[in-house]
Amino acid sequence: ALPISGINMKEAWQKAPLTSLIILIQVLVFILMTLAGGSTNSQVLVEFGARYTPLIKAGEWWRLITPGFVHIGLTHLVVNSVTLYFIGMYIENLFGHWRFLAIYLVSTLMGNLASAVFLPQSISAGASTGIFGLFGAFLMLGLAFWDEPAIHSLAHQFLILVLLNLGIDILVPGIDLAGHLGGLLGGFFMAAVVGAPRLGRMDLLKRFLSGTILIVTITAFLEMGLLK
């Protein structure tokens, strides 16, 4: 049976320690930011690692990852943590712990890289770049294992969810559309690179091509906005 069938939430939580750890880090960072002056304070956001392109170009490359653990206000933290709770447990169970972490971190990097290039003067933060990457991983599974009814059905549902979210991104001002799209692409291609052995074997050529596309895209983004 596929690991996704009949997942018990308590059991899934125990089997998804990295998802749990990421959420815990987000909460701890939020508490520290609140004590330091507030998570909506621009100076505090920058001090705790929010994405700000001029500082990345100055050599603070960790800001392509750290924004994924920083949130702007309590609502932002709660919405992203709840979303990560559900989607993260599924992906960590389907791919395994370290493949999940690779997908999440590469998605976060890709999302913040796209955001840094296309929104260079803004300050941004949040786990949504990584979360969109997990959406992208699900879409990849839908293509790679389209003949598995459970996977195909869930991938279809996530496609609808992604389209709805992107529609909201377009209509609502202030949302980082570039970051979400970058994370989505990063998750899709990184999921193909690492594969999903728990579900079955994936074509090596497709995995190689996915890795090539990922590297070329990251290099292009760097050349476009951060290495000049």
XYZ file of C-alpha atoms in Angstrom:
228
model
C 0.000 0.000 0.000
C 1.135 3.548 -0.604
C 2.440 5.326 2.525
C -0.146 8.047 1.960
C -3.103 5.730 2.474
C -4.866 6.113 5.794
C -2.251 8.275 7.501
C -3.004 8.663 11.202
C -2.224 12.264 12.233
C -0.522 11.332 15.527
C 1.525 8.652 13.827
C 2.416 11.003 10.973
C 3.643 13.632 13.428
C 5.915 11.069 15.080
C 7.198 9.975 11.673
C 7.860 13.557 10.518
C 10.448 14.897 12.997
C 11.943 17.402 10.544
C 8.562 18.984 9.845
C 8.090 19.248 13.615
C 11.557 20.759 14.027
C 11.003 23.403 11.340
C 7.742 24.494 12.961
C 9.423 24.617 16.384
C 12.238 26.796 14.994
C 9.679 29.151 13.420
C 7.872 29.560 16.733
C 11.088 30.123 18.699
C 12.314 32.708 16.189
C 8.957 34.492 16.386
C 9.163 34.635 20.194
C 12.694 36.051 20.048
C 11.619 38.632 17.460
C 8.688 39.674 19.638
C 11.034 40.175 22.587
C 13.486 42.100 20.375
C 10.924 44.672 19.276
C 8.217 42.949 17.249
C 7.993 40.757 14.178
C 6.503 43.579 12.074
C 9.421 45.903 12.796
C 11.576 46.209 9.661
C 14.818 46.518 11.609
C 14.014 43.416 13.667
C 13.090 41.495 10.518
C 16.422 42.334 8.903
C 18.352 41.518 12.085
C 16.728 38.063 12.244
C 17.521 37.191 8.626
C 14.680 38.441 6.425
C 15.347 38.591 2.689
C 16.765 41.980 1.644
C 18.549 42.027 -1.705
C 21.167 44.763 -1.023
C 22.476 42.766 1.951
C 22.554 39.538 -0.071
C 24.558 41.300 -2.771
C 26.876 42.537 -0.012
C 27.710 38.932 0.844
C 25.026 37.852 3.313
C 24.073 34.769 1.288
C 22.419 33.044 4.238
C 19.468 35.371 3.612
C 18.427 33.028 0.814
C 17.571 30.431 3.499
C 16.895 32.234 6.807
C 13.747 34.081 5.616
C 11.999 30.710 5.561
C 12.099 30.674 9.374
C 11.083 34.324 9.901
C 7.474 35.553 9.938
C 5.789 38.948 9.839
C 3.061 38.985 12.466
C 1.237 36.224 14.344
C -1.291 35.489 11.575
C 1.530 34.926 9.099
C 3.196 32.476 11.483
C 0.014 30.556 12.299
C -1.167 30.182 8.693
C 2.229 28.992 7.456
C 2.778 26.667 10.421
C -0.621 25.002 10.056
C -0.115 24.588 6.303
C 3.367 23.165 6.832
C 2.009 20.823 9.515
C -0.271 19.064 7.043
C 1.666 19.170 3.775
C 5.038 18.625 5.463
C 3.947 15.403 7.157
C 2.707 13.986 3.864
C 5.876 14.881 1.957
C 8.211 13.694 4.726
C 6.383 10.357 4.866
C 6.364 9.949 1.091
C 9.970 10.998 0.391
C 11.724 10.225 3.668
C 13.306 12.645 6.129
C 16.415 13.836 4.315
C 14.822 13.992 0.876
C 12.061 16.093 2.408
C 14.635 18.432 3.971
C 16.514 18.770 0.668
C 13.277 19.630 -1.150
C 12.258 22.133 1.512
C 15.594 23.945 1.703
C 16.149 24.079 -2.068
C 12.597 25.408 -2.498
C 13.256 28.051 0.148
C 16.492 29.037 -1.588
C 14.866 29.167 -5.032
C 11.920 31.177 -3.767
C 14.063 33.742 -1.996
C 16.413 33.900 -4.958
C 13.523 34.709 -7.307
C 12.197 37.236 -4.811
C 15.616 38.861 -4.489
C 15.881 39.256 -8.263
C 12.381 40.504 -9.032
C 11.626 42.461 -5.828
C 15.059 43.835 -4.935
C 13.927 46.766 -2.788
C 11.447 44.928 -0.577
C 11.921 43.010 2.663
C 10.312 39.574 2.643
C 10.089 36.563 4.929
C 8.020 33.474 5.585
C 7.888 29.723 5.107
C 5.650 30.020 2.050
C 8.590 29.647 -0.369
C 9.329 26.223 1.130
C 5.631 25.357 1.391
C 5.092 26.107 -2.297
C 8.071 23.859 -2.945
C 6.247 21.041 -1.162
C 3.242 21.747 -3.379
C 5.599 21.446 -6.339
C 6.871 18.107 -5.011
C 3.300 16.802 -4.919
C 2.720 17.943 -8.494
C 5.875 16.108 -9.546
C 4.560 12.937 -7.915
C 1.306 13.349 -9.810
C 3.220 13.296 -13.081
C 5.718 10.591 -12.148
C 3.152 8.217 -10.610
C 0.018 9.188 -12.516
C -1.110 5.555 -12.627
C -1.401 5.421 -8.810
C -4.982 6.548 -7.994
C -4.194 7.904 -4.503
C -1.255 9.988 -5.715
C -3.030 11.169 -8.861
C -6.080 12.285 -6.867
C -4.043 14.183 -4.275
C -1.847 15.814 -6.912
C -4.988 17.023 -8.693
C -6.274 18.551 -5.454
C -2.951 20.260 -4.832
C -2.907 21.631 -8.379
C -6.245 23.318 -7.695
C -4.887 24.638 -4.386
C -1.772 26.015 -6.099
C -3.828 27.753 -8.789
C -6.109 29.302 -6.165
C -3.128 30.537 -4.168
C -1.430 31.997 -7.238
C -4.693 33.715 -8.142
C -4.778 35.291 -4.687
C -1.127 36.315 -5.092
C -2.004 38.188 -8.281
C -5.111 39.897 -6.891
C -3.885 40.813 -3.411
C -1.124 43.439 -3.208
C 1.935 42.850 -1.049
C 2.194 39.086 -1.579
C 5.507 37.774 -2.919
C 4.385 36.074 -6.158
C 7.974 35.708 -7.397
C 8.968 33.919 -4.196
C 6.029 31.533 -4.412
C 6.681 30.669 -8.062
C 10.392 30.219 -7.396
C 9.643 27.884 -4.501
C 7.122 25.936 -6.571
C 9.642 25.337 -9.358
C 12.416 24.522 -6.899
C 10.279 21.914 -5.160
C 9.087 20.348 -8.404
C 12.563 19.840 -9.846
C 14.310 18.965 -6.574
C 11.663 16.318 -5.875
C 12.449 14.794 -9.255
C 16.179 14.891 -8.499
C 15.961 13.082 -5.142
C 13.189 10.711 -6.250
C 10.651 8.908 -4.094
C 11.907 5.343 -3.473
C 9.002 4.615 -1.139
C 6.639 4.956 -4.092
C 8.755 3.458 -6.854
C 11.681 4.031 -9.189
C 11.958 7.129 -11.344
C 13.640 7.427 -14.718
C 17.302 8.408 -14.278
C 17.294 10.610 -17.368
C 14.360 12.635 -16.032
C 16.137 13.043 -12.712
C 19.315 14.194 -14.452
C 17.410 16.667 -16.636
C 15.562 18.007 -13.592
C 18.859 18.594 -11.809
C 20.273 20.337 -14.870
C 17.239 22.624 -15.142
C 17.492 23.434 -11.432
C 21.182 24.356 -11.647
C 20.685 26.427 -14.812
C 17.753 28.298 -13.246
C 19.649 29.086 -10.046
C 22.674 30.237 -12.072
C 20.463 32.427 -14.277
C 18.841 34.073 -11.249
C 22.247 34.745 -9.705
C 23.531 36.294 -12.930
C 20.369 38.368 -13.354
C 20.369 40.097 -10.015
C 22.945 39.107 -7.411
C 26.341 38.746 -9.109
C 26.340 42.055 -10.939
